[in-house]
Amino acid sequence: MYDGTHTPLVSKELFDRVQKVLKARSNANRPPENNPQAYCGLLACGECGCSITAEEKVKVQQNGNTHRYVYYHCTKKRGKCGGEFLRQEALDAELSSLLARFHLPRSWAEEMNKMADKDAQEAEQSATASVSALRTEITGLDSKIARLTDLFVEQDIDRTDYLTRKRSLADAKRQLEEQVLKFERNAGHWLEPLREWIQEPQTLDEIAASEDLPLKKSSLQKIFGSNLVLFAREARGTAQMHWLSLLGGNESQYQNASIQDLVPIVVTLRGVEPRFHP
């Protein structure tokens, strides 16, 4: 607003009072905002498959003390369901315990990084050798195209034969060049996702022990996707494939493990590595 030069029809005080009344009336019939709780959208009901939602309950004691509780339960959008209510504290304990099972000890993470470095070096050497062999073949095709052109210029072959043979050689050259590009672009593209994955599980024990519910939720979604359910007051789910290798992991279980025990995990995580054969 800005100060005008005309004489106001109503005073500023009256104008402000009218605005307050209008605002109150506009909000009178508006439903209260739905403030979703931390774990909403994470689980489905294990009995009927509906979403698990949350609601806050307020209990006032005789002495006037007020307590607020958050309960999670099935939305029952498909009809009757025997799913039980579960306090947020109890659900948090369930999910924290589930999350901690996927913790990767730092000693294992260090060994996995060493294995990844070795694999990356070997992959790069293999790709370099393959690219070199492909470029040699491409050079050979260039020579054939040049000789073919000389034959055409000297009129040793007719135009139709020349174009047919040249097209065949050019197609073969293009296929080899595409293979070279694949090697150069993808030889080590799996390494960075692997490093990120190795980093994430190291902190899951700290996240599980914290009170940061949104962070727990995002971590659980990475591990389980949409596979978490609440059944009989218990959180259950099937982890995504590359997380299954860590299921049940804890420091005591890893203490006597050898480097050979790490191989299945790294092999599973390297599933995105390209395997090209010239």
Tab-separated table of C-alpha atoms in Angstrom, residues 83-85 100 145 181 214 267:
chain	number	residue	atom	x	y	z
A	83	GLY	CA	-5.071	-53.469	11.603
A	84	GLU	CA	-4.226	-52.101	15.038
A	85	PHE	CA	-3.249	-48.613	16.159
A	100	ALA	CA	20.206	-50.690	12.033
A	145	ILE	CA	38.188	-47.423	-48.376
A	181	LEU	CA	32.286	-44.527	-27.746
A	214	PRO	CA	12.412	-37.651	8.325
A	267	VAL	CA	29.883	-58.411	-7.412
